[in-house]
Short mmCIF file of C-alpha atoms in Angstrom, two decimals:
data_model
loop_
_atom_site.label_atom_id
_atom_site.label_comp_id
_atom_site.label_asym_id
_atom_site.label_seq_id
_atom_site.Cartn_x
_atom_site.Cartn_y
_atom_site.Cartn_z
CA MET A 25 173.22 -53.87 61.56
CA ARG A 26 173.30 -50.67 59.57
CA SER A 27 169.51 -50.60 59.32
CA ILE A 28 169.18 -51.17 63.08
CA PHE A 29 171.66 -48.36 63.76
CA LEU A 30 169.74 -45.99 61.47
CA PHE A 31 166.48 -46.96 63.15
CA LEU A 32 167.88 -46.27 66.62
CA LEU A 33 169.39 -42.98 65.46
CA CYS A 34 166.06 -41.85 64.03
CA LEU A 35 164.33 -42.90 67.25
CA VAL A 36 166.77 -40.88 69.38
CA LEU A 37 166.45 -37.84 67.11
CA SER A 38 162.68 -38.14 67.22
CA LEU A 39 162.67 -38.31 71.01
CA ASP A 40 165.04 -35.34 71.21
CA LEU A 41 162.83 -33.36 68.83
CA HIS A 42 159.72 -34.29 70.80
CA SER A 43 161.48 -33.28 74.04
CA ALA A 44 162.58 -29.97 72.53
CA GLU A 45 159.07 -29.27 71.25
CA ALA A 46 157.59 -30.11 74.64
CA LYS A 47 160.12 -27.87 76.36
CA SER A 48 159.41 -25.02 73.92
CA GLN A 49 155.65 -25.40 74.40
CA SER A 50 156.09 -25.52 78.18
CA GLN A 51 158.06 -22.27 78.10
CA ALA A 52 155.48 -20.59 75.86
CA ASN A 53 152.81 -21.56 78.37
CA SER A 54 154.91 -20.41 81.34
CA LEU A 55 154.18 -17.22 83.21
CA LEU A 56 156.03 -15.09 85.75
CA LEU A 57 153.70 -12.61 87.49
CA ILE A 58 155.69 -9.69 88.95
CA SER A 59 154.02 -7.26 91.36
CA ILE A 60 155.59 -3.86 92.14
CA ASP A 61 153.52 -2.80 95.12
CA GLY A 62 152.49 0.87 95.07
CA PHE A 63 153.90 1.66 91.60
CA GLY A 64 151.36 4.24 90.45
CA GLN A 65 150.65 4.90 86.81
CA GLN A 66 151.83 8.47 87.43
CA TYR A 67 155.33 7.13 88.11
CA TRP A 68 155.65 5.90 84.54
CA GLU A 69 156.64 9.28 83.12
CA THR A 70 158.05 10.76 86.33
CA TYR A 71 160.81 8.32 87.22
CA LYS A 72 163.46 6.51 85.23
CA ALA A 73 163.01 2.76 85.00
CA PRO A 74 164.86 1.79 81.79
CA VAL A 75 164.49 -1.99 82.13
CA LEU A 76 160.78 -1.77 82.87
CA HIS A 77 160.34 0.57 79.90
CA GLN A 78 162.34 -1.75 77.62
CA LEU A 79 160.13 -4.68 78.58
CA ALA A 80 157.06 -2.56 77.80
CA GLN A 81 158.45 -1.46 74.43
CA ALA A 82 159.13 -5.08 73.47
CA GLY A 83 155.69 -6.19 74.65
CA VAL A 84 152.33 -4.67 75.50
CA ARG A 85 151.58 -1.86 77.91
CA ALA A 86 148.21 -0.66 79.21
CA LEU A 87 147.47 3.04 79.42
CA SER A 88 146.61 2.19 83.02
CA MET A 89 145.11 -0.62 85.07
CA GLN A 90 142.28 0.20 87.44
CA PRO A 91 142.44 -1.33 90.90
CA VAL A 92 139.35 -2.55 92.73
CA PHE A 93 137.91 -0.65 95.68
CA PRO A 94 139.28 -0.36 98.30
CA THR A 95 142.63 0.41 96.69
CA LYS A 96 144.56 -1.57 99.29
CA THR A 97 147.31 -4.17 98.95
CA PHE A 98 145.59 -7.39 100.02
CA PRO A 99 142.22 -6.82 98.29
CA ASN A 100 143.88 -5.91 94.99
CA HIS A 101 146.48 -8.64 94.92
CA TYR A 102 143.78 -11.19 95.63
CA SER A 103 141.51 -9.72 92.92
CA ILE A 104 144.39 -10.08 90.46
CA ALA A 105 144.83 -13.68 91.61
CA THR A 106 141.14 -14.68 91.50
CA GLY A 107 139.43 -12.37 88.99
CA LEU A 108 136.89 -11.56 91.71
CA TYR A 109 135.81 -8.33 93.35
CA PRO A 110 136.66 -8.14 97.08
CA ALA A 111 133.02 -8.63 98.06
CA ASN A 112 133.18 -12.02 96.33
CA HIS A 113 136.67 -13.19 97.35
CA GLY A 114 136.33 -12.14 100.99
CA ILE A 115 139.44 -9.96 101.41
CA VAL A 116 137.39 -6.78 101.61
CA GLU A 117 140.08 -4.72 103.34
CA ASN A 118 143.49 -5.11 104.96
CA ASN A 119 141.53 -5.33 108.24
CA ILE A 120 138.41 -7.53 108.20
CA TYR A 121 135.78 -8.61 110.72
CA ASP A 122 133.74 -11.75 110.19
CA ALA A 123 130.80 -12.26 112.56
CA ASP A 124 130.68 -16.01 111.93
CA PHE A 125 134.22 -16.38 113.27
CA ASP A 126 133.90 -13.41 115.65
CA ALA A 127 137.47 -12.70 114.61
CA VAL A 128 139.47 -9.91 113.01
CA PHE A 129 141.90 -10.40 110.13
CA ARG A 130 144.88 -8.04 110.06
CA MET A 131 147.99 -8.09 107.89
CA SER A 132 150.00 -8.05 111.12
CA LYS A 133 148.37 -11.26 112.44
CA PRO A 134 150.12 -14.22 110.78
CA GLU A 135 147.78 -16.69 112.45
CA GLU A 136 144.92 -15.16 110.45
CA VAL A 137 146.83 -14.39 107.23
CA THR A 138 147.71 -18.11 107.01
CA ASN A 139 144.17 -19.26 107.89
CA SER A 140 142.31 -20.36 104.76
CA ARG A 141 138.88 -19.46 106.19
CA TRP A 142 139.37 -15.84 105.10
CA TRP A 143 140.39 -16.54 101.49
CA LEU A 144 137.36 -17.27 99.30
CA GLY A 145 137.33 -17.87 95.56
CA GLU A 146 140.09 -19.74 93.76
CA PRO A 147 143.45 -18.03 93.16
CA ILE A 148 145.45 -18.78 90.05
CA TRP A 149 148.03 -20.97 91.83
CA VAL A 150 145.25 -23.22 93.17
CA THR A 151 143.58 -23.41 89.75
CA ALA A 152 146.94 -24.35 88.24
CA GLU A 153 147.92 -26.97 90.84
CA LYS A 154 144.49 -28.62 90.62
CA GLN A 155 145.01 -29.04 86.87
CA GLY A 156 148.55 -30.41 87.10
CA VAL A 157 150.46 -27.18 86.45
CA LYS A 158 153.39 -26.66 88.84
CA THR A 159 153.59 -23.33 90.69
CA GLY A 160 156.16 -21.38 92.68
CA THR A 161 155.25 -18.17 94.52
CA TYR A 162 157.92 -15.91 95.94
CA PHE A 163 155.65 -13.73 98.06
CA PHE A 164 152.07 -12.89 97.06
CA PRO A 165 149.12 -12.24 99.39
CA GLY A 166 147.20 -15.46 99.92
CA THR A 167 150.01 -17.87 99.10
CA GLU A 168 150.78 -18.58 102.76
CA ALA A 169 147.35 -20.19 103.30
CA ALA A 170 146.21 -23.61 102.11
CA ILE A 171 143.23 -22.30 100.12
CA LYS A 172 140.81 -25.12 99.31
CA GLY A 173 143.45 -27.32 100.92
CA VAL A 174 146.00 -26.45 98.21
CA ARG A 175 149.29 -24.56 98.48
CA PRO A 176 151.69 -23.58 95.70
CA GLY A 177 154.21 -26.33 94.95
CA LEU A 178 156.99 -23.94 96.03
CA TRP A 179 156.29 -20.93 98.21
CA GLN A 180 158.02 -18.49 100.52
CA ALA A 181 156.65 -16.95 103.73
CA TYR A 182 156.82 -13.17 103.49
CA ASP A 183 159.99 -11.56 104.83
CA GLY A 184 160.35 -7.87 104.03
CA SER A 185 164.05 -7.88 104.94
CA ILE A 186 164.97 -9.98 101.87
CA SER A 187 166.48 -7.72 99.22
CA ASN A 188 164.95 -7.33 95.77
CA ARG A 189 167.96 -8.99 94.13
CA ASP A 190 167.80 -11.97 96.46
CA ARG A 191 164.11 -12.38 95.60
CA VAL A 192 165.01 -12.40 91.90
CA ASN A 193 167.86 -14.87 92.37
CA SER A 194 165.56 -17.24 94.27
CA VAL A 195 163.06 -17.26 91.39
CA LEU A 196 165.87 -17.81 88.89
CA ALA A 197 167.01 -20.77 90.98
CA TRP A 198 163.52 -22.26 90.65
CA LEU A 199 163.87 -21.91 86.87
CA ASP A 200 167.05 -23.98 87.06
CA LEU A 201 165.17 -26.99 88.40
CA PRO A 202 164.76 -29.99 86.09
CA LEU A 203 161.84 -29.52 83.69
CA GLU A 204 159.68 -32.05 85.52
CA LYS A 205 160.06 -30.05 88.77
CA ARG A 206 160.20 -26.52 87.39
CA PRO A 207 157.22 -24.24 88.11
CA GLN A 208 155.25 -23.19 85.05
CA PHE A 209 153.56 -20.37 86.99
CA LEU A 210 155.65 -18.16 89.27
CA THR A 211 155.21 -14.94 91.23
CA LEU A 212 157.68 -12.28 92.32
CA TYR A 213 156.83 -9.40 94.64
CA PHE A 214 158.61 -6.09 95.34
CA SER A 215 157.45 -3.99 98.30
CA SER A 216 160.04 -1.19 98.50
CA VAL A 217 158.29 1.33 96.20
CA ASP A 218 155.15 1.17 98.35
CA ASP A 219 157.19 1.53 101.54
CA ALA A 220 158.95 4.65 100.24
CA GLY A 221 155.70 6.16 98.96
CA HIS A 222 154.01 5.77 102.34
CA ALA A 223 156.91 7.22 104.32
CA TYR A 224 157.92 10.13 102.08
CA GLY A 225 155.19 10.70 99.52
CA PRO A 226 155.01 9.88 95.82
CA GLU A 227 157.14 12.86 94.72
CA SER A 228 160.11 12.07 96.96
CA LYS A 229 163.70 11.16 96.18
CA GLN A 230 163.17 8.03 98.26
CA VAL A 231 160.53 6.81 95.80
CA ALA A 232 162.93 7.54 92.93
CA GLU A 233 165.61 5.50 94.70
CA ALA A 234 163.20 2.62 95.39
CA ILE A 235 162.11 2.51 91.74
CA ALA A 236 165.75 2.53 90.63
CA ASP A 237 166.49 -0.40 92.96
CA VAL A 238 163.53 -2.42 91.63
CA ASP A 239 164.61 -1.64 88.06
CA GLN A 240 168.11 -2.90 88.85
CA ALA A 241 166.56 -6.10 90.24
CA LEU A 242 164.61 -6.43 86.99
CA ALA A 243 167.91 -6.06 85.12
CA VAL A 244 169.25 -9.06 87.08
CA LEU A 245 166.07 -10.96 86.17
CA VAL A 246 166.33 -10.09 82.45
CA LYS A 247 169.98 -11.10 82.34
CA GLY A 248 169.20 -14.35 84.14
CA LEU A 249 166.38 -15.17 81.75
CA GLU A 250 168.61 -14.39 78.75
CA GLN A 251 171.32 -16.70 80.07
CA ARG A 252 168.75 -19.48 80.37
CA GLY A 253 167.25 -18.82 76.94
CA LEU A 254 163.91 -17.91 78.51
CA LEU A 255 163.55 -14.16 77.98
CA HIS A 256 161.63 -14.46 74.72
CA SER A 257 160.12 -17.91 75.20
CA MET A 258 158.27 -17.45 78.50
CA ASN A 259 155.76 -14.78 79.48
CA LEU A 260 156.17 -11.98 81.98
CA MET A 261 153.35 -9.89 83.44
CA LEU A 262 154.43 -6.84 85.44
CA VAL A 263 151.67 -5.22 87.47
CA SER A 264 151.06 -3.00 90.46
CA ASP A 265 148.19 -3.21 92.90
CA HIS A 266 147.43 0.50 93.24
CA GLY A 267 148.97 3.95 93.02
CA MET A 268 149.92 6.43 95.74
CA ALA A 269 148.41 9.79 96.69
CA LYS A 270 150.33 12.71 98.17
CA VAL A 271 149.16 13.45 101.74
CA PRO A 272 150.30 16.76 103.28
CA GLN A 273 150.71 16.60 107.03
CA GLN A 274 147.86 19.00 107.79
CA GLN A 275 145.24 17.14 105.74
CA VAL A 276 143.88 15.09 108.64
CA ILE A 277 140.29 14.48 109.73
CA VAL A 278 140.01 13.53 113.41
CA LEU A 279 137.08 11.18 113.01
CA ASP A 280 136.48 9.80 116.48
CA GLN A 281 135.46 13.26 117.70
CA LEU A 282 132.65 13.38 115.13
CA PHE A 283 130.50 10.48 116.39
CA ASP A 284 129.73 8.64 119.62
CA GLN A 285 131.97 5.58 119.58
CA LYS A 286 129.99 4.06 122.46
CA LYS A 287 127.24 3.39 119.94
CA ALA A 288 129.60 1.16 117.92
CA ALA A 289 130.29 -2.49 118.68
CA LEU A 290 133.50 -2.40 116.61
CA VAL A 291 135.44 0.14 114.58
CA LEU A 292 138.23 -0.90 112.21
CA TRP A 293 140.56 2.03 111.62
CA THR A 294 142.73 2.76 108.63
CA PRO A 295 143.61 6.27 107.37
CA GLU A 296 141.73 5.79 104.08
CA ILE A 297 138.65 3.81 105.09
CA VAL A 298 137.02 3.39 108.49
CA SER A 299 134.58 0.51 108.97
CA ILE A 300 131.94 0.95 111.67
CA PHE A 301 129.85 -1.92 113.02
CA PRO A 302 127.09 -0.26 115.09
CA LYS A 303 125.48 -1.75 118.14
CA LYS A 304 121.91 -2.92 117.71
CA ALA A 305 119.55 -0.10 116.69
CA GLU A 306 122.38 2.48 116.61
CA LEU A 307 123.13 2.51 112.88
CA GLU A 308 120.97 5.51 112.03
CA ALA A 309 122.22 7.53 114.98
CA ILE A 310 125.88 7.05 114.02
CA TYR A 311 125.14 7.72 110.35
CA GLN A 312 123.31 10.97 111.07
CA GLN A 313 126.05 12.18 113.42
CA LEU A 314 128.68 11.67 110.76
CA LYS A 315 126.54 12.98 107.91
CA HIS A 316 126.18 16.33 109.67
CA SER A 317 129.67 16.60 111.16
CA LEU A 318 132.06 15.39 108.46
CA PRO A 319 133.98 18.03 106.47
CA PRO A 320 133.45 18.01 102.68
CA GLN A 321 136.72 16.06 102.18
CA ALA A 322 135.11 12.83 103.43
CA LYS A 323 131.85 10.95 102.96
CA VAL A 324 129.90 8.57 105.14
CA TYR A 325 128.03 5.71 103.47
CA LYS A 326 125.51 3.17 104.59
CA LYS A 327 126.47 -0.16 103.08
CA ALA A 328 123.34 -0.20 100.91
CA ASP A 329 124.21 3.21 99.47
CA LEU A 330 127.79 2.55 98.41
CA PRO A 331 128.49 3.41 94.75
CA GLU A 332 127.47 0.51 92.52
CA ARG A 333 130.67 0.86 90.48
CA TRP A 334 132.64 -0.28 93.54
CA PHE A 335 130.92 -3.70 93.52
CA TYR A 336 131.31 -3.48 97.27
CA GLN A 337 128.01 -4.41 98.91
CA ASN A 338 127.40 -8.16 98.78
CA SER A 339 129.51 -9.38 101.66
CA LYS A 340 128.73 -9.73 105.32
CA ARG A 341 132.33 -8.69 106.00
CA ILE A 342 131.68 -5.16 104.72
CA ALA A 343 130.67 -2.89 107.60
CA PRO A 344 127.19 -1.33 107.78
CA ILE A 345 128.80 2.13 107.81
CA LEU A 346 131.93 3.26 105.96
CA VAL A 347 133.77 6.57 106.03
CA VAL A 348 135.94 7.29 102.98
CA PRO A 349 138.00 10.49 102.53
CA GLU A 350 139.09 12.14 99.31
CA ALA A 351 142.46 11.06 97.97
CA GLY A 352 145.15 12.96 99.84
CA TRP A 353 143.30 13.09 103.18
CA ARG A 354 143.79 10.92 106.24
CA LEU A 355 141.28 9.74 108.85
CA MET A 356 142.64 9.54 112.38
CA GLN A 357 141.82 9.07 116.04
CA LYS A 358 142.53 11.98 118.37
CA HIS A 359 144.84 10.07 120.69
CA LYS A 360 147.03 9.06 117.75
CA GLN A 361 147.17 12.43 116.05
CA LYS A 362 149.82 14.00 118.28
CA GLU A 363 151.94 10.83 118.23
CA TRP A 364 151.73 10.73 114.44
CA LEU A 365 152.57 14.41 113.96
CA GLU A 366 155.49 14.37 116.39
CA LYS A 367 157.07 11.08 115.34
CA PRO A 368 160.83 11.65 114.91
CA GLY A 369 161.82 11.88 111.26
CA ARG A 370 158.21 12.18 110.11
CA SER A 371 158.08 13.66 106.62
CA VAL A 372 155.92 16.76 106.16
CA VAL A 373 154.42 14.97 103.16
CA THR A 374 153.60 11.25 103.20
CA GLY A 375 151.64 8.99 100.87
CA SER A 376 148.60 6.79 101.08
CA HIS A 377 146.18 4.61 99.12
CA GLY A 378 142.85 2.91 99.69
CA TYR A 379 140.71 5.68 98.21
CA ASP A 380 138.11 5.68 95.42
CA ASN A 381 139.43 3.50 92.61
CA ASN A 382 138.48 6.19 90.08
CA SER A 383 141.07 8.55 91.55
CA PRO A 384 143.90 9.24 89.04
CA ALA A 385 146.46 8.80 91.83
CA MET A 386 145.23 5.25 92.49
CA GLN A 387 145.73 3.87 88.97
CA ALA A 388 148.14 0.95 88.53
CA ILE A 389 150.33 -0.40 85.70
CA PHE A 390 150.32 -3.44 83.43
CA VAL A 391 153.09 -4.68 81.13
CA GLY A 392 153.00 -7.99 79.26
CA HIS A 393 156.13 -9.45 77.62
CA GLY A 394 156.60 -12.75 75.82
CA PRO A 395 154.98 -14.92 73.14
CA ALA A 396 151.45 -14.23 74.43
CA PHE A 397 151.77 -10.48 73.80
CA ALA A 398 152.12 -8.39 70.64
CA ALA A 399 155.43 -6.51 70.61
CA GLY A 400 155.27 -2.74 70.81
CA SER A 401 151.52 -2.52 71.36
CA GLN A 402 149.39 -0.49 73.74
CA ILE A 403 145.95 -1.33 75.12
CA PRO A 404 143.27 0.83 76.78
CA ALA A 405 142.78 1.02 80.52
CA PHE A 406 141.10 -2.01 82.11
CA SER A 407 140.20 -3.47 85.50
CA ASN A 408 142.62 -5.81 87.24
CA ILE A 409 139.91 -8.48 87.63
CA GLU A 410 140.52 -9.32 83.95
CA LEU A 411 143.99 -10.72 84.61
CA TYR A 412 142.90 -14.06 86.06
CA ASN A 413 141.31 -15.24 82.80
CA LEU A 414 144.36 -14.02 80.87
CA MET A 415 146.71 -15.98 83.13
CA CYS A 416 144.60 -19.11 82.74
CA ARG A 417 144.72 -18.72 78.94
CA ILE A 418 148.50 -18.39 78.96
CA LEU A 419 148.89 -21.42 81.23
CA GLY A 420 146.41 -23.49 79.19
CA ILE A 421 144.09 -24.20 82.11
CA GLN A 422 140.35 -23.86 82.69
CA PRO A 423 139.45 -20.84 84.86
CA ALA A 424 137.27 -21.10 87.94
CA PRO A 425 134.13 -18.89 88.09
CA ASN A 426 135.15 -15.23 88.25
CA ASP A 427 133.97 -11.67 87.59
CA GLY A 428 136.16 -11.02 84.54
CA ASN A 429 135.06 -10.78 80.92
CA PRO A 430 136.46 -13.65 78.79
CA ASP A 431 136.07 -11.53 75.66
CA TRP A 432 138.64 -9.07 77.00
CA VAL A 433 141.29 -11.79 76.85
CA GLN A 434 140.73 -12.18 73.10
CA SER A 435 141.83 -8.57 72.55
CA VAL A 436 145.09 -9.00 74.48
CA TYR A 437 146.24 -12.56 73.97
CA GLN A 438 148.40 -12.30 70.87
CA ALA A 439 149.14 -16.03 70.66
CA GLU A 440 145.44 -16.69 70.11
CA GLN A 441 145.30 -14.09 67.35
CA LYS A 442 148.24 -15.76 65.61
CA LYS A 443 146.41 -19.09 65.61
CA ASP A 444 143.36 -17.44 64.04
#
């Protein structure tokens, strides 16, 4: 009887040890991707964010992270998720025209945002789910569509009215699920810094207040992870999608007065990039009009002549003609100029993004914290397309084809260096 008892005791202890090891390994291969929309690299030294800084000091921080062009929210979030340039993943702007569908994608059109036909490539949550890794996404562009017929295991339709703390508490609740149901890959998204930057400019007290609120939400997250014993055993990646440029009220280019819009079949307007689809045989006429009428603060490009470093040519969704202003300038239509200038409560200085991704004001942030990252280290600037391969390495899954450099991961992934 004694020998049977000892055998059963050893069996139970062995199972418990195996379960603990499996749980520990699962946590080490877990990842929470946190996006702070519009948190420019220039904010790092300008505004107080003690929790964010503490996470960076205990992990790895990049000198900066370069967004892809155009430096807009949807293209950059989806490049982070897929490791692809916008020309390859299809989300080439926040507003997109596809001739095959004869349809326009806009962030404000939920019927298109949730339609998988726009989202090419394979985002990290699809890669993970296909390989048996559970995912939970609390807001992230692309997660509301069934891409390749796959959705995250847990996901939340975007609702900007939900407070930052409530977003954090929802993710913490997912981490309280039983291990067999708990997501191994999660996302968390904060939009308030971007909102404040647009409305009041990057040097405003409103941006300072928004950053303080996000940092307080991060404090709730850190405390919650500590209480669950996860702060040092799972990985966090804190990123932004782009920076924010200061735009004085008078720095406006009224573009529709500089070319004959009747020669265009479609024009997609945003203040930082205007996409022109000419009518048949009218491309050269529109281009020449703009080339000779634009002020020096903006450039007109034929698609074939776009800078190679933008990797922004090989997609039918990119317009034949693009107009791109310098950072800090805004493109506008005449009939909207007066309305914009006279809007009640309009700040004399606002903020914007979408410009050349080499602009210092457009640079983003990266912080890595957890067992995959060397504590107290700093890495050089890099492109956000590299993050997909890094996330796959942390999660222990095989990446889909992408534009990133696998060798870059070797220089960042501390867990791999420890094994070597």
